[in-house]
Amino acid sequence: MTSPLGRLRPERPPVRRVEDLAADLDLVTVGAPAAGLTFTGVTMSSTDVEPGDLFVAVPGLKVHGARFAADAVARGAVAVLTDDDGVAAVPPDVPVLVAHDPRSLAGPVASWALGNPASRLVTVGVTGTNGKTTTTYFVDAALRAHHARTAVLGTVELRIGDDAVESPRTTVEAPVLQALLAVAHERGAGALTTEVSSHALALGRVLGTRFDVVGFTNLQRDHLDFHGDMEGYFRDKARLFAPEQARRGVVVVDDAWGRRLAEEAAIPVETVSTHVGAPEAAGATWAVVEADVGLDGVGSRFVLRGPDGARHVAHSPLPGLVNVSNAALAIVLAHAAGVPLATAIEAVGGAHAIPGRMERVVERGDGWPLCLVDYAHTPDALVLALEAVRPITPGRLVIVFGSDGDRDRGKRPIMGEIAARLADVLVVTDENPRSEDPASVRAAILAGVRDVRPDLADVHEATSRAQAIRDALRLAGPDDTVIVTGKGHEPTQEIAGVFHRYNDRDVFLAARAEGREQPA
């Protein structure tokens, strides 16, 4: 982060009347009279309330947000938007706007209050299981080459121009998104790119924003604890490709889900095929027709065939076929968002390294192995990461990995099987155990490992993630590669409900600064 972003609110927000909001959105008002009452902000978090805010109280997984209405009022909230179940918890001297589904109105209300800030920017949203962050940064690189200032929001950071803060989640809550759109415009940004998670789509976090263009990377096993099954996961992703949510879309059709989305989307869609020689390439709007996957940090060169048949030489600054796909999608998205094609191609090819995405933390040399950090936390992403690293590894491939607690349990043995098959030395450790017993998560991973290596040869277990990295360095030789997957850029580790400051990259760098034991 180059510098703090500061207050995530516009400096000069419009002053709106509660009664006008109620009239425009056809909301019933109960409690204290709202006549003449004004508000200047919208929030769903009682701890983020500023004087003059409208507090949106929605049902949660465990408690109703109206339980915190009194706290919100004490901090300066002037009115509350909630449902019938929440009304009784609001102090009697406060006007209450009543809606059947206040969560679905949080974004539209915030957009209304701020004068539809998305309409003043070029907006791009990117969804999919893997590749959202990389694609978003590639798109932002292209937009920065065309606009004096841009904003990018996602898993890693919330950044406007050169100012940034750590991001609390992949896609921020609806009122925060609207406020950031307004701040971006206020600070002179011409375009904003954001990751759009499936959780965000299911929970209405991007409602109230109609994107100029949206993109889809792929759909692979993840978050099934939340969506139930792949069909539910797909349906939530597809919400982004609705007329009220986006004007046009770009869909990678390398998997069956992308091809289905392209067929079913209710908005105009361009398609991108990124696997050379794939059957779907012939019918795709854009297709990668040649690809030379670069090794050892030089990225990849590829040829992108456009809708007119013209062939365009392009580059991905990151290694691996997966990043050819991300770069191709980003080029088409940026072009659809108004960036000249040649400008988009050049900017994506020159994009900077992305935190936690095939990030080279320690270069090979002086007896040290190549040390990488990658966010791969799904089975498909793990396959792609290990396949991308193998060609740049003269010796053994050493992986440090785990799997999240309180999340999809079914993928844990699958992750173990993949690592055992594609890496040489395994160090199994914890990601974010959350409320689960970390040992039980590791045991499920090791069960998958045993399916490939019954004797657990070259398999190690570490109860501390930092120690796991140091163990991997001790085991590695100068021709080896150590890759740590699963957390990427993440600045914390959640254990038993407590967030501890932690980052894989920092552990590598600390070990490098301190020296290390010689390889075993």
C-alpha atoms as one frame of an Amber mdcrd trajectory, in Angstrom:
protein
   0.000   0.000   0.000   1.558   3.267  -1.044  -0.394   5.513   1.303  -3.595
   5.462   3.350  -6.820   5.940   1.449  -8.291   7.757   4.402 -12.005   8.147
   5.037 -13.975   5.873   2.706 -16.679   8.495   2.205 -17.046  11.383  -0.222
 -16.026  14.728   1.288 -19.099  16.505  -0.083 -22.016  14.059  -0.025 -25.448
  15.205  -1.164 -27.966  16.025   1.561 -31.094  13.903   1.077 -34.494  13.942
   2.759 -35.732  10.747   4.373 -39.273  11.435   3.181 -38.071  11.726  -0.438
 -36.315   8.380  -0.174 -39.459   6.782   1.215 -41.561   8.267  -1.596 -39.156
   7.366  -4.422 -38.697   3.762  -3.262 -42.307   3.352  -2.062 -41.327   2.550
   1.528 -43.613   2.672   4.549 -42.399   4.915   7.380 -43.184   4.110  11.003
 -41.951   5.375  14.350 -41.035   9.040  14.696 -42.051  11.471  11.921 -39.551
  11.802   9.043 -40.805  15.132   7.673 -37.892  17.498   7.072 -35.298  15.003
   8.323 -32.152  14.764   6.188 -29.326  12.236   5.900 -25.918  12.306   4.226
 -24.697   8.712   4.296 -25.762   5.073   4.350 -24.183   2.191   6.263 -24.919
  -1.410   7.231 -22.375  -1.414  10.065 -23.296   0.165  13.379 -19.592   0.664
  14.143 -19.112   2.698  10.939 -21.989   5.101  11.561 -21.225   8.784  11.138
 -23.569  11.569  12.291 -26.341  12.019   9.758 -26.343   8.427   8.487 -29.202
   6.152   7.546 -28.570   2.760   9.175 -29.649  -0.327   7.196 -30.425  -3.230
   9.560 -30.683  -6.613   7.856 -31.202 -10.177   9.119 -27.877 -11.930   9.686
 -26.857 -15.562   9.968 -26.949 -15.399  13.770 -28.634 -12.144  14.827 -30.714
  -9.421  13.241 -28.869  -6.198  12.478 -31.653  -4.242  14.190 -30.193  -5.475
  17.452 -27.504  -2.831  16.894 -29.914  -0.045  15.916 -29.656   1.665  19.313
 -25.849   1.692  19.010 -26.155   3.144  15.530 -28.479   5.880  16.767 -26.133
   6.655  19.647 -23.366   7.183  17.091 -25.502   9.598  15.079 -27.789   7.605
  12.795 -30.919   9.664  12.128 -33.131   6.921  10.658 -33.193   3.146  10.165
 -34.145   0.996   7.191 -35.165  -2.535   8.224 -37.850  -5.206   7.842 -40.921
  -5.956   9.957 -38.891  -8.151  12.314 -36.432  -5.364  13.019 -38.847  -2.528
  13.759 -39.344  -3.311  17.437 -35.607  -3.082  18.154 -35.310   0.503  16.864
 -35.535   3.285  19.478 -39.069   4.795  19.410 -37.880   8.343  18.697 -36.257
   7.334  15.381 -38.011   7.151  11.969 -38.024   3.635  10.507 -38.341   2.806
   6.807 -39.808  -0.670   6.418 -38.980  -2.990   3.498 -39.594  -6.670   2.894
 -35.929  -7.231   1.950 -33.764  -4.380   3.235 -30.552  -6.142   2.143 -31.572
  -5.911  -1.513 -32.255  -2.181  -1.048 -28.968  -1.251   0.652 -27.148  -0.716
  -2.647 -29.967   1.068  -4.483 -30.602   3.331  -1.455 -26.907   4.233  -1.190
 -26.736   4.831  -4.937 -29.851   7.020  -4.764 -28.405   8.981  -1.865 -25.118
   9.617  -3.687 -26.644  10.449  -7.040 -25.799   7.154  -8.826 -22.019   7.566
  -8.720 -21.414   4.556 -11.014 -22.942   6.526 -13.885 -20.059   9.033 -13.679
 -17.340   6.392 -14.136 -16.432   3.642 -16.549 -17.083   0.537 -14.448 -15.819
  -3.016 -14.910 -16.742  -6.007 -12.725 -14.947  -9.362 -12.813 -16.352 -12.611
 -11.425 -15.366 -16.294 -11.540 -13.726 -18.786  -9.192 -10.073 -18.236 -10.021
  -8.302 -15.371 -11.725 -10.485 -12.487 -10.528  -7.685 -10.619  -8.795  -5.121
 -11.056 -11.568  -7.618 -10.146 -14.274  -8.790  -7.106 -12.328  -5.235  -5.807
 -11.982  -4.585  -6.419 -15.677  -7.770  -4.503 -16.564  -6.775  -1.667 -14.251
  -3.359  -1.465 -15.953  -5.108  -0.994 -19.291  -7.563   1.561 -17.907  -4.704
   3.525 -16.309  -3.101   3.797 -19.711  -6.285   5.465 -20.967  -7.509   7.473
 -17.946  -5.628   9.973 -15.807  -6.692   8.167 -12.634  -8.413   4.867 -11.849
  -9.669   2.850  -8.909  -9.413  -0.886  -8.260 -11.277  -2.773  -5.539 -10.871
  -6.401  -4.597  -9.347  -9.082  -2.449  -5.988  -7.363  -1.985  -6.806  -3.694
  -1.566  -9.135  -0.765  -2.083  -7.141   1.696  -4.199  -8.028   5.053  -5.723
  -5.199   6.625  -7.665  -2.072   5.972  -5.604  -3.860   5.740  -2.242  -4.856
   2.347  -0.858  -5.922   0.395   2.204  -6.198  -3.328   2.890  -9.481  -4.750
   1.691 -11.809  -6.352   4.254 -13.223  -8.818   1.691 -13.312  -9.564  -2.031
 -16.353  -7.335  -2.601 -17.264  -4.696  -0.035 -20.788  -4.210   1.312 -23.205
  -2.328  -0.924 -23.112   1.091   0.824 -19.293   0.969   0.962 -19.121   0.207
  -2.756 -21.372   3.167  -3.540 -19.310   5.436  -1.290 -16.077   4.315  -2.980
 -17.583   4.961  -6.402 -18.429   8.485  -5.211 -14.948   8.985  -3.712 -13.327
   7.778  -6.933 -15.288  10.307  -8.959 -14.632  13.047  -6.419 -10.885  12.390
  -6.672 -10.829  12.525 -10.441 -10.892   8.849 -11.373 -12.311   8.060 -14.781
 -12.726   4.310 -14.320 -13.161   1.719 -11.570 -12.614  -2.043 -11.672 -13.833
  -4.384  -8.957 -13.843  -8.078  -8.212 -17.352  -9.423  -7.745 -17.557 -12.531
  -5.586 -20.357 -15.085  -5.640 -21.134 -14.216  -2.012 -21.477 -10.570  -3.022
 -23.894 -11.473  -5.801 -25.968 -13.736  -3.559 -26.095 -11.068  -0.833 -26.833
  -8.127  -3.154 -23.617  -6.178  -2.549 -23.447  -4.877  -6.126 -27.144  -4.074
  -6.466 -27.515  -0.383  -7.300 -24.529  -0.533  -9.658 -24.974  -1.149 -13.362
 -21.534  -1.976 -14.728 -20.486  -0.885 -18.188 -18.896  -4.282 -18.771 -18.536
  -7.451 -16.695 -16.255 -10.457 -17.149 -16.309 -14.159 -16.233 -13.115 -16.173
 -15.777 -14.198 -19.734 -14.939 -16.251 -21.780 -12.489 -14.483 -24.407 -10.402
 -15.203 -26.111  -7.109 -15.262 -23.620  -4.249 -17.656 -22.152  -1.663 -20.019
 -25.129  -1.856 -20.580 -24.748   1.882 -22.367 -21.503   0.981 -23.942 -22.223
  -2.423 -24.866 -25.870  -1.796 -23.749 -27.285  -5.135 -22.231 -26.214  -8.434
 -25.633 -25.377  -9.885 -26.325 -22.945  -7.050 -22.821 -21.532  -7.403 -23.395
 -20.967 -11.127 -26.773 -19.316 -10.593 -25.260 -16.806  -8.197 -22.378 -16.001
 -10.552 -24.840 -15.553 -13.421 -26.645 -12.784 -11.500 -23.934 -10.382 -12.693
 -24.960 -10.924 -16.310 -28.461  -9.475 -15.916 -29.635  -6.236 -17.616 -30.096
  -4.415 -14.302 -26.535  -5.327 -13.310 -24.512  -4.809 -16.500 -24.708  -3.391
 -20.009 -22.498  -5.986 -21.690 -20.309  -8.936 -20.802 -17.187 -10.856 -21.763
 -17.114 -14.576 -20.959 -14.238 -17.044 -21.118 -15.703 -20.205 -22.656 -12.916
 -22.639 -21.756 -15.216 -24.581 -19.411 -18.788 -25.803 -19.743 -20.029 -23.240
 -17.221 -18.652 -20.365 -19.292 -20.246 -21.742 -22.434 -23.563 -22.067 -20.633
 -23.319 -18.541 -19.259 -22.621 -17.146 -22.731 -25.748 -18.886 -24.033 -28.028
 -17.901 -21.159 -26.889 -14.343 -20.393 -29.599 -11.735 -20.880 -27.096  -9.070
 -21.965 -24.899  -8.811 -25.076 -21.858 -11.050 -24.570 -18.513 -11.445 -26.309
 -16.788 -14.784 -25.819 -13.098 -15.558 -25.371 -11.466 -18.945 -25.961  -7.983
 -19.143 -24.446  -6.978 -22.781 -25.057  -5.121 -23.093 -28.344  -6.871 -25.523
 -30.688  -9.921 -25.981 -28.471 -13.180 -26.775 -30.338 -14.917 -23.699 -28.905
 -12.287 -21.389 -30.432 -13.936 -21.505 -33.853 -17.178 -19.985 -32.582 -15.666
 -17.575 -30.053 -15.626 -13.826 -30.645 -11.975 -13.747 -29.563  -9.556 -16.673
 -29.388  -5.973 -17.347 -28.380  -4.595 -19.105 -31.474  -0.929 -19.307 -30.461
   0.761 -19.332 -27.055   4.380 -19.596 -26.010   4.355 -20.035 -22.262   7.371
 -18.217 -20.882   9.557 -19.691 -18.191  11.337 -18.344 -15.137   9.570 -15.034
 -14.817   9.506 -13.870 -18.434   5.765 -14.282 -18.814   4.108 -15.574 -21.967
   3.615 -14.450 -25.541   0.339 -15.247 -27.267  -1.645 -14.339 -30.360  -5.219
 -13.161 -29.897  -7.564 -13.437 -32.877 -10.173 -10.702 -32.910 -13.773 -10.766
 -34.139 -12.654  -9.478 -37.554 -10.095 -12.255 -37.910  -7.121  -9.962 -37.273
  -4.290 -11.474 -35.207  -2.803  -9.429 -32.355   0.440 -10.318 -30.582   0.048
  -9.919 -26.820   1.886 -10.793 -23.622   1.117 -11.888 -20.085   3.651 -10.672
 -17.508   2.976 -13.740 -15.324   3.921 -17.346 -16.153   1.549 -20.192 -16.923
  -1.321 -20.839 -19.308  -3.784 -19.640 -16.680  -2.294 -16.154 -16.954  -2.589
 -16.230 -20.738  -6.299 -16.702 -20.069  -6.385 -13.878 -17.516  -4.474 -11.519
 -19.813  -6.644 -12.297 -22.848  -9.832 -11.697 -20.872  -8.440  -8.459 -19.446
  -7.522  -7.138 -22.897 -11.011  -7.801 -24.230 -12.663  -6.344 -21.118 -10.583
  -3.170 -21.298 -11.286  -2.827 -25.005 -15.017  -3.271 -24.351 -14.677  -0.528
 -21.708 -13.344   1.932 -24.281  -9.584   1.380 -24.257  -8.026   1.174 -27.745
  -7.004  -2.415 -28.425  -3.323  -1.643 -28.993  -3.214   0.355 -25.746  -4.857
  -2.473 -23.799  -2.443  -5.056 -25.194   0.624  -2.982 -24.358  -0.587  -2.068
 -20.855  -1.528  -5.618 -19.858   1.817  -6.914 -21.093   3.606  -4.396 -18.894
   1.465  -4.825 -15.774   3.295  -4.962 -12.455   3.516  -7.994 -10.189   0.348
  -8.735  -8.251   0.599  -9.455  -4.502   0.209 -13.132  -3.733  -0.310 -14.204
  -7.343   2.706 -16.216  -8.519   4.701 -13.678  -6.533   8.440 -14.305  -6.666
   9.569 -13.437  -3.147  13.103 -14.876  -3.163  14.964 -15.448  -6.437  17.057
 -18.530  -7.020  20.761 -17.994  -6.301  23.441 -17.916  -3.594  22.278 -21.318
  -2.433  18.630 -20.272  -2.149  15.727 -21.945  -3.932  13.173 -19.937  -5.863
  10.433 -18.979  -3.370   6.895 -18.219  -4.562   3.619 -17.243  -2.927   0.349
 -17.987  -4.716  -3.280 -17.699  -3.654  -4.271 -21.079  -5.190  -6.854 -22.415
  -2.731  -9.096 -24.544  -4.950  -8.286 -27.893  -6.571  -8.182 -26.495 -10.113
  -6.093 -23.503  -9.086  -3.634 -25.768  -7.295  -3.210 -27.896 -10.427  -2.576
 -24.813 -12.556  -0.105 -23.354 -10.059   1.970 -26.511  -9.758   1.915 -27.148
 -13.496   3.081 -23.581 -14.101   5.970 -23.890 -11.642   7.245 -27.320 -12.667
   8.933 -26.138 -15.921  10.969 -23.507 -14.041  12.157 -25.987 -11.409  15.454
 -27.788 -12.198  15.243 -29.780  -8.967  12.367 -30.698  -6.690   9.087 -28.888
  -6.267   8.371 -28.245  -2.579   4.884 -27.125  -1.574   3.569 -25.688   1.684
  -0.229 -25.838   1.750  -3.369 -26.468   3.761  -7.108 -25.882   3.497  -9.541
 -23.560   5.228 -11.583 -24.471   8.264 -15.356 -23.889   8.304 -15.418 -24.155
   4.517 -15.946 -26.843   1.877 -14.727 -30.014   3.608 -14.961 -32.101   0.464
 -12.065 -30.391  -1.265  -9.519 -31.162   1.476  -8.557 -34.699   0.396  -8.670
 -33.535  -3.230  -6.080 -30.860  -2.439  -3.918 -33.495  -0.739  -4.119 -35.837
  -3.726  -3.201 -33.055  -6.180  -0.194 -31.934  -4.153   1.016 -35.513  -3.721
   0.764 -36.104  -7.459   2.255 -32.855  -8.765   4.828 -31.833  -6.129   7.840
 -33.712  -4.803   8.002 -32.607  -1.177   4.883 -31.681   0.814   4.595 -29.693
   4.017   0.968 -29.815   5.183  -0.036 -27.007   7.530  -2.902 -24.637   8.349
  -4.535 -21.877   6.302  -7.334 -20.293   8.326  -8.610 -22.956  10.744 -11.310
 -20.590  12.015 -13.417 -22.488  14.571 -12.318 -25.967  13.495  -9.627 -28.100
  15.107  -6.620 -27.491  12.815  -5.435 -31.074  13.241  -8.698 -32.421  11.808
  -8.343 -30.242   8.710  -4.775 -31.443   8.179  -5.881 -35.046   8.716  -8.434
 -34.740   5.911  -5.735 -33.391   3.586  -3.347 -36.178   4.550  -6.036 -38.744
   3.785  -5.948 -37.550   0.195  -2.150 -37.586   0.203  -2.169 -41.256   1.293
  -4.250 -42.189  -1.737  -1.195 -41.280  -3.829   1.621 -41.923  -1.347   0.531
 -44.595   1.139   3.902 -44.411   2.901   3.774 -40.577   3.106   7.243 -40.366
   1.550   8.570 -36.789   1.544   5.432 -35.625   3.374   5.740 -33.456   6.477
   3.238 -31.815   8.829   3.630 -28.535  10.703   1.259 -27.039  13.248   2.603
 -23.513  12.638   2.383 -22.053   9.135   5.497 -19.943   9.695   7.367 -23.033
  10.856   6.077 -24.923   7.825   7.745 -22.387   5.536  10.983 -22.614   7.468
  10.787 -26.414   7.317  10.336 -26.220   3.549  13.379 -23.968   3.230  15.415
 -26.392   5.336  14.362 -29.264   3.070  14.965 -27.399  -0.196  18.143 -27.239
  -2.240  19.351 -24.463  -4.559  17.781 -26.071  -7.651  14.425 -26.555  -5.945
  11.352 -24.324  -5.894   9.336 -23.658  -2.742   5.767 -22.556  -3.377   3.382
 -21.620  -0.575  -0.261 -21.729  -1.626  -3.644 -20.891  -0.185  -3.269 -17.480
   1.449  -1.445 -15.366  -1.106  -1.565 -11.697  -0.124  -3.668 -12.250   3.039
  -2.349 -10.170   5.976  -3.952 -12.237   8.730  -4.569 -15.828   9.802  -7.822
 -16.684  11.586  -7.432 -19.221  14.399 -10.233 -19.953  16.891 -12.010 -16.735
  15.942  -8.948 -14.533  16.438  -7.237 -12.754  13.538  -3.452 -12.823  13.909
  -1.220 -10.618  11.738   0.492 -12.989   9.367   1.737 -13.019   5.766   3.557
 -15.790   3.860   5.760 -13.309   2.031   6.935 -11.789   5.301   8.027 -15.197
   6.611  10.086 -15.850   3.489  11.750 -12.449   3.731  12.462 -12.840   7.446
  14.082 -16.211   6.817  16.110 -14.715   3.991  17.301 -11.889   6.231  18.199
 -14.234   9.066  19.789 -16.934   6.914  18.638 -20.519   7.230  19.829 -24.002
   7.989  21.415 -25.852   5.093  19.095 -28.163   3.147  18.634 -31.631   4.608
